[in-house]
Amino acid sequence: MEQTITVLDKVNSPKDVKSLNIEEMKLLSSEIRELIKKKVNTTGGHFGPNMGMVEATIALHYVFNSPVDKFVFDVSHQCYPHKILTGRKEGFTDSDKYLKYTGYTAPEESEHDLFKIGHTSTSISLAAGLAKGRDVKGGKENVVAIIGDGSLTGGEALEGLNNAAVLGSNIIVIVNDNDMSIAENQGGICKQLTQLRKTHGQAEHNMFKALGFDYYIIEDGHDFESLISTFKKAKDADHPVLVHLCTQKGKGFAEAETDKESYHWILPGALDRKNSESCETYESITADFILDKFSKDKSVVAITPATPGVSGFTKDFRAKLGKNYVDVGIAEEHAVAFASGLAKRGAKPFLSVMSSFIQRTYDQLSQDLALNNNPAVILIHWGGITGMDATHLTKYDIPLISNIPNLVYLSPVNKEEYLAMLDWAAAQNEKSVVIRVPFMDVVSTGEKDTTDYSKLNKYQVVESGSEVAILGLGNFFHLGVKVKDLLKEKLGVRATLINPKFITGVDKELLESLKSSHKLVITLEDGALQGGFGEKISAFYAPSDMKVLNFGADKEFTDRVSVEELYQRYHLTPELIVEDIAKIIR
Amino acid sequence: MEQTITVLDKVNSPKDVKSLNIEEMKLLSSEIRELIKKKVNTTGGHFGPNMGMVEATIALHYVFNSPVDKFVFDVSHQCYPHKILTGRKEGFTDSDKYLKYTGYTAPEESEHDLFKIGHTSTSISLAAGLAKGRDVKGGKENVVAIIGDGSLTGGEALEGLNNAAVLGSNIIVIVNDNDMSIAENQGGICKQLTQLRKTHGQAEHNMFKALGFDYYIIEDGHDFESLISTFKKAKDADHPVLVHLCTQKGKGFAEAETDKESYHWILPGALDRKNSESCETYESITADFILDKFSKDKSVVAITPATPGVSGFTKDFRAKLGKNYVDVGIAEEHAVAFASGLAKRGAKPFLSVMSSFIQRTYDQLSQDLALNNNPAVILIHWGGITGMDATHLTKYDIPLISNIPNLVYLSPVNKEEYLAMLDWAAAQNEKSVVIRVPFMDVVSTGEKDTTDYSKLNKYQVVESGSEVAILGLGNFFHLGVKVKDLLKEKLGVRATLINPKFITGVDKELLESLKSSHKLVITLEDGALQGGFGEKISAFYAPSDMKVLNFGADKEFTDRVSVEELYQRYHLTPELIVEDIAKIIR
């Protein structure tokens, strides 16, 4: 490829953007889009959101004066253009540095980033805090929250809107309306935005004006003249302003413009080839189970808070369920209460939530659901120790969920067990049941699991031994099998292997029975130790002579640290575990 | 008092309400108000909200057909008139039965109650679930959510509104606008409601219509003709309807109509006498501390999510802080993110939240605050084991908060320690600090605490002994002192007494050092054991010979069980603890 001087070559910081003319900005937009395509197609990442925000981000840096003026990017997965313009373009031009920068805003990377943000709907509240801080400190800068229409449906964003509206000073909320969050947008706010778009901002009722915002619309969010003139109007306002910015998600890549959902976040190589091979996954097992139930019971309702993809709720699945499929948008709190209401009315709700996002619903799980013992079924996806960004760790769902009274939190280890647990959860009417969907390749025994799960907190002894007992929870049951084999090989110990199945309770009878022929119990859990499963086993044995070792992750935010490294750090390989056991029993 | 036949005598269930004429309804209203006054003045309870809802509740039962039609009372602390009309008036007429019924809706009491509800902002989502359940089950009933204007600012309620708007079938949201939540209402929604009230529902922009609701206003929510005719219009609608019901909080008791905040919830006898004696409390200590800091630093900001009373944020305090006092309304999620933003901008935020309501903010504490290490100070009030209603238990804040990375959660045991912790938390800029404000009478040593709290997770050995070590956390440090004394007396053991101070970390060095001269460590915490402090001590010692006993509450929803009974149940008296210790060491 021939080396030519590009606009991007001249842009190393926001001040360079300020000297560009419109033609150059257009060229810069194309160049940024090419970078994003190439980089994201190599590493995977958020594609659609970033493609849509290119022109708007250039215009923001042209009009405002970052870092004095403060930008808060909601979710921040649409911040790639911002990163490119704020000294981090090497993370997109140099394939050796593709992984140097996180996919979200990160204050440690740049003074142009204010917060680490990865969960949605937080930007308005954070910005309101910055603005109030400015006011009490005597500052004069602009504070700008940039939030997608999909994120606007989250409770925190709405609380933020309500409060930002009465701040009494400068705050600018830019709503990037691309008519999509991850999947299709839902709800009254989406309809309102559509109405405003259709009427050129002149809809009869404007909820933002009703709340007290000055309202501007940018009908073509890829047109620099509109962007710049509107941002200039909003700049330095002494009161709350909301800018309704209409953009096209995936702009600049035809397939992404059409199939917005598939191109929201993509895997490496996704832009080159389309269909990945399909094989059985715990998500497809989930979807098949729900469809089967639905074929017999029309009160089955599948619910997702805007993440159907991770739940196996494919387009085909949604079509088959019809009105019994509900995407509530990014609104996890509502989703849990909604499921509770459905169960109360005798329907059979299945709510799928990612481990990281169930964090938004502690109070709803406790008050709306568990306290009322309504028999909803909640499925937690992706729970485990991963190498993900610090904002998307999935190791805290056990401490979060398992300490709530009344709830039954189950952790299956294979397909048949998962199906049996689903069956029981769906059939019973006494308990709110949460299942930690295995986060691994499907393991199948080929034998139907006939366990009676109504007998709560009964662990399963898979293999009887002595001296050491291994409690391998969920995903880590399989690690337990390896530990058992290695113990035999290295130390000649024939250990007892136990599948606890229940995260929320201690099988006191079984644990008591281990005392006579065991010296050490080890617990293995694919999650954070603090507040988790293993500590409860330790507490049970604490007044006795039994020794216990808890294996799991530590309470820390890790940021893109590989699973391999984490397993070393936390002693989660069979070898390291057996070494630790040897120190106790030898 | 002469016995006369009253209207109330004739009303034993909702069907009796249907045969009343308007004059009788008016009499019934007066009779219900007298009952509420007398009962609440005897037992304490929610006063203002119930006094305002008398006519509306009668009209609801007149127009709708409960229990076929479903009422969901938000917070449900405005459900007293509903209880009186649905077979439970003995709980108000018979002083022996004043405590028979809970102050909230309770399905176990009556088929007219759908959910146990005590946290705000949940009704719309729960009702949406009921409505969707009805649709998939083929039902035809009305589903009615009755929510106060104050509760409408909570994120879950706004998520609920957004989703209820597109339900596509019958759901009726009644917004009881009394211009007050607990303290004065705040925010854009409040302004919108005021605007709608002023314009007889004809404000230029109507956010409810914007979201897709049919909108009706009842300008005088104490006028039966308006109530009944409007409810009839809403009834059987095949689409989402919002009724804006204007009422007067405290209606029928002059002082409560004027001073709405003081009469929201009252103590026994409050209607007879006004001022309670003032003495030093941990709340007044908090307020004095913040005022003192503010006198030196104008960037100090005190924040409350609509509960200034429990934080010591008196009217005088608020007046002195002026714009540096922010009541964000019922919006705990926003409050945490807002505090994080303030701290990031260099201001010094102090956010006060009740233990029970911090449950709404796990994700914000984790993502908006702790992940970013912004030095906000969060004060948790009323944390401990109480005899409260199941919806307002305050024993879960330790498991909730202490397992979040980066956060420092401190638990002071006396006034001087609390002040030293506040001082440190306010002065440092590295950590997000949470303090569990002691929930007990003030204990003062009279000696300044000079501990350097920047040395994280350093426990304090208050008295050195041997054989048994007592870790008494926060409120329960004082229980630890009693246990120590009784151990000496009963068993002749001179125990070591330790004040852990830090909930979020384990002082490994100190715990290690105890091994040489101690056989048993006991932990005492005023909260739930599961996921809490003691389990971490058990886990630490689990691979060693040290024995551990954890004392605290069990994971269960208790409903108005007295503290005395709970202390017996959980072995939390010095005598029971020493007996348990004796079983291990003797």
CSV table of N, CA, C and O in Angstrom, one decimal, chain B residues 12-13 18 43 160 168 210 303 332 346 406 504 506 526 539 582:
chain,number,residue,atom,x,y,z
B,12,ASN,N,-66.9,-4.6,55.5
B,12,ASN,CA,-66.0,-5.7,55.8
B,12,ASN,C,-65.2,-6.3,54.7
B,12,ASN,O,-64.2,-7.1,54.9
B,13,SER,N,-65.5,-5.9,53.5
B,13,SER,CA,-64.8,-6.3,52.3
B,13,SER,C,-65.1,-5.3,51.2
B,13,SER,O,-66.0,-4.5,51.3
B,18,LYS,N,-68.9,-1.1,47.4
B,18,LYS,CA,-69.6,-0.9,46.2
B,18,LYS,C,-71.0,-0.4,46.4
B,18,LYS,O,-71.6,0.2,45.5
B,43,THR,N,-48.8,3.1,67.8
B,43,THR,CA,-47.8,2.2,67.4
B,43,THR,C,-46.6,2.8,66.7
B,43,THR,O,-45.5,2.2,66.6
B,160,GLY,N,-39.7,0.7,34.5
B,160,GLY,CA,-41.0,0.1,34.5
B,160,GLY,C,-41.9,1.0,33.6
B,160,GLY,O,-42.7,0.4,32.7
B,168,GLY,N,-48.9,-2.9,25.4
B,168,GLY,CA,-49.9,-3.3,24.4
B,168,GLY,C,-51.2,-3.8,24.9
B,168,GLY,O,-52.0,-4.3,24.2
B,210,ALA,N,-45.7,11.5,26.1
B,210,ALA,CA,-44.6,11.3,25.2
B,210,ALA,C,-44.1,9.8,25.2
B,210,ALA,O,-43.7,9.3,24.2
B,303,ILE,N,-25.0,14.6,50.4
B,303,ILE,CA,-26.0,14.1,49.5
B,303,ILE,C,-26.9,13.1,50.2
B,303,ILE,O,-26.4,12.2,51.0
B,332,GLU,N,-31.0,6.1,44.5
B,332,GLU,CA,-29.7,5.7,45.1
B,332,GLU,C,-28.6,5.4,44.1
B,332,GLU,O,-27.5,5.7,44.4
B,346,GLY,N,-12.7,16.7,42.2
B,346,GLY,CA,-12.0,17.4,43.3
B,346,GLY,C,-12.9,17.9,44.4
B,346,GLY,O,-12.4,18.5,45.4
B,406,ASN,N,-11.5,-3.0,46.0
B,406,ASN,CA,-11.0,-1.6,46.1
B,406,ASN,C,-11.7,-0.8,47.3
B,406,ASN,O,-11.0,0.1,47.9
B,504,THR,N,-13.4,-4.8,55.2
B,504,THR,CA,-13.1,-5.2,53.9
B,504,THR,C,-11.8,-6.0,53.8
B,504,THR,O,-11.4,-6.4,52.7
B,506,VAL,N,-8.6,-8.6,55.8
B,506,VAL,CA,-8.1,-9.5,56.8
B,506,VAL,C,-6.7,-9.1,57.2
B,506,VAL,O,-5.8,-8.9,56.4
B,526,ASP,N,-22.7,-7.6,63.7
B,526,ASP,CA,-24.1,-7.2,63.7
B,526,ASP,C,-24.7,-7.2,62.3
B,526,ASP,O,-25.0,-6.1,61.7
B,539,ALA,N,-12.2,-18.7,56.9
B,539,ALA,CA,-11.5,-19.2,55.7
B,539,ALA,C,-10.0,-19.0,55.9
B,539,ALA,O,-9.2,-19.8,55.5
B,582,ALA,N,-17.4,-22.6,75.6
B,582,ALA,CA,-17.1,-23.6,76.5
B,582,ALA,C,-17.1,-25.0,75.9
B,582,ALA,O,-16.3,-25.9,76.1
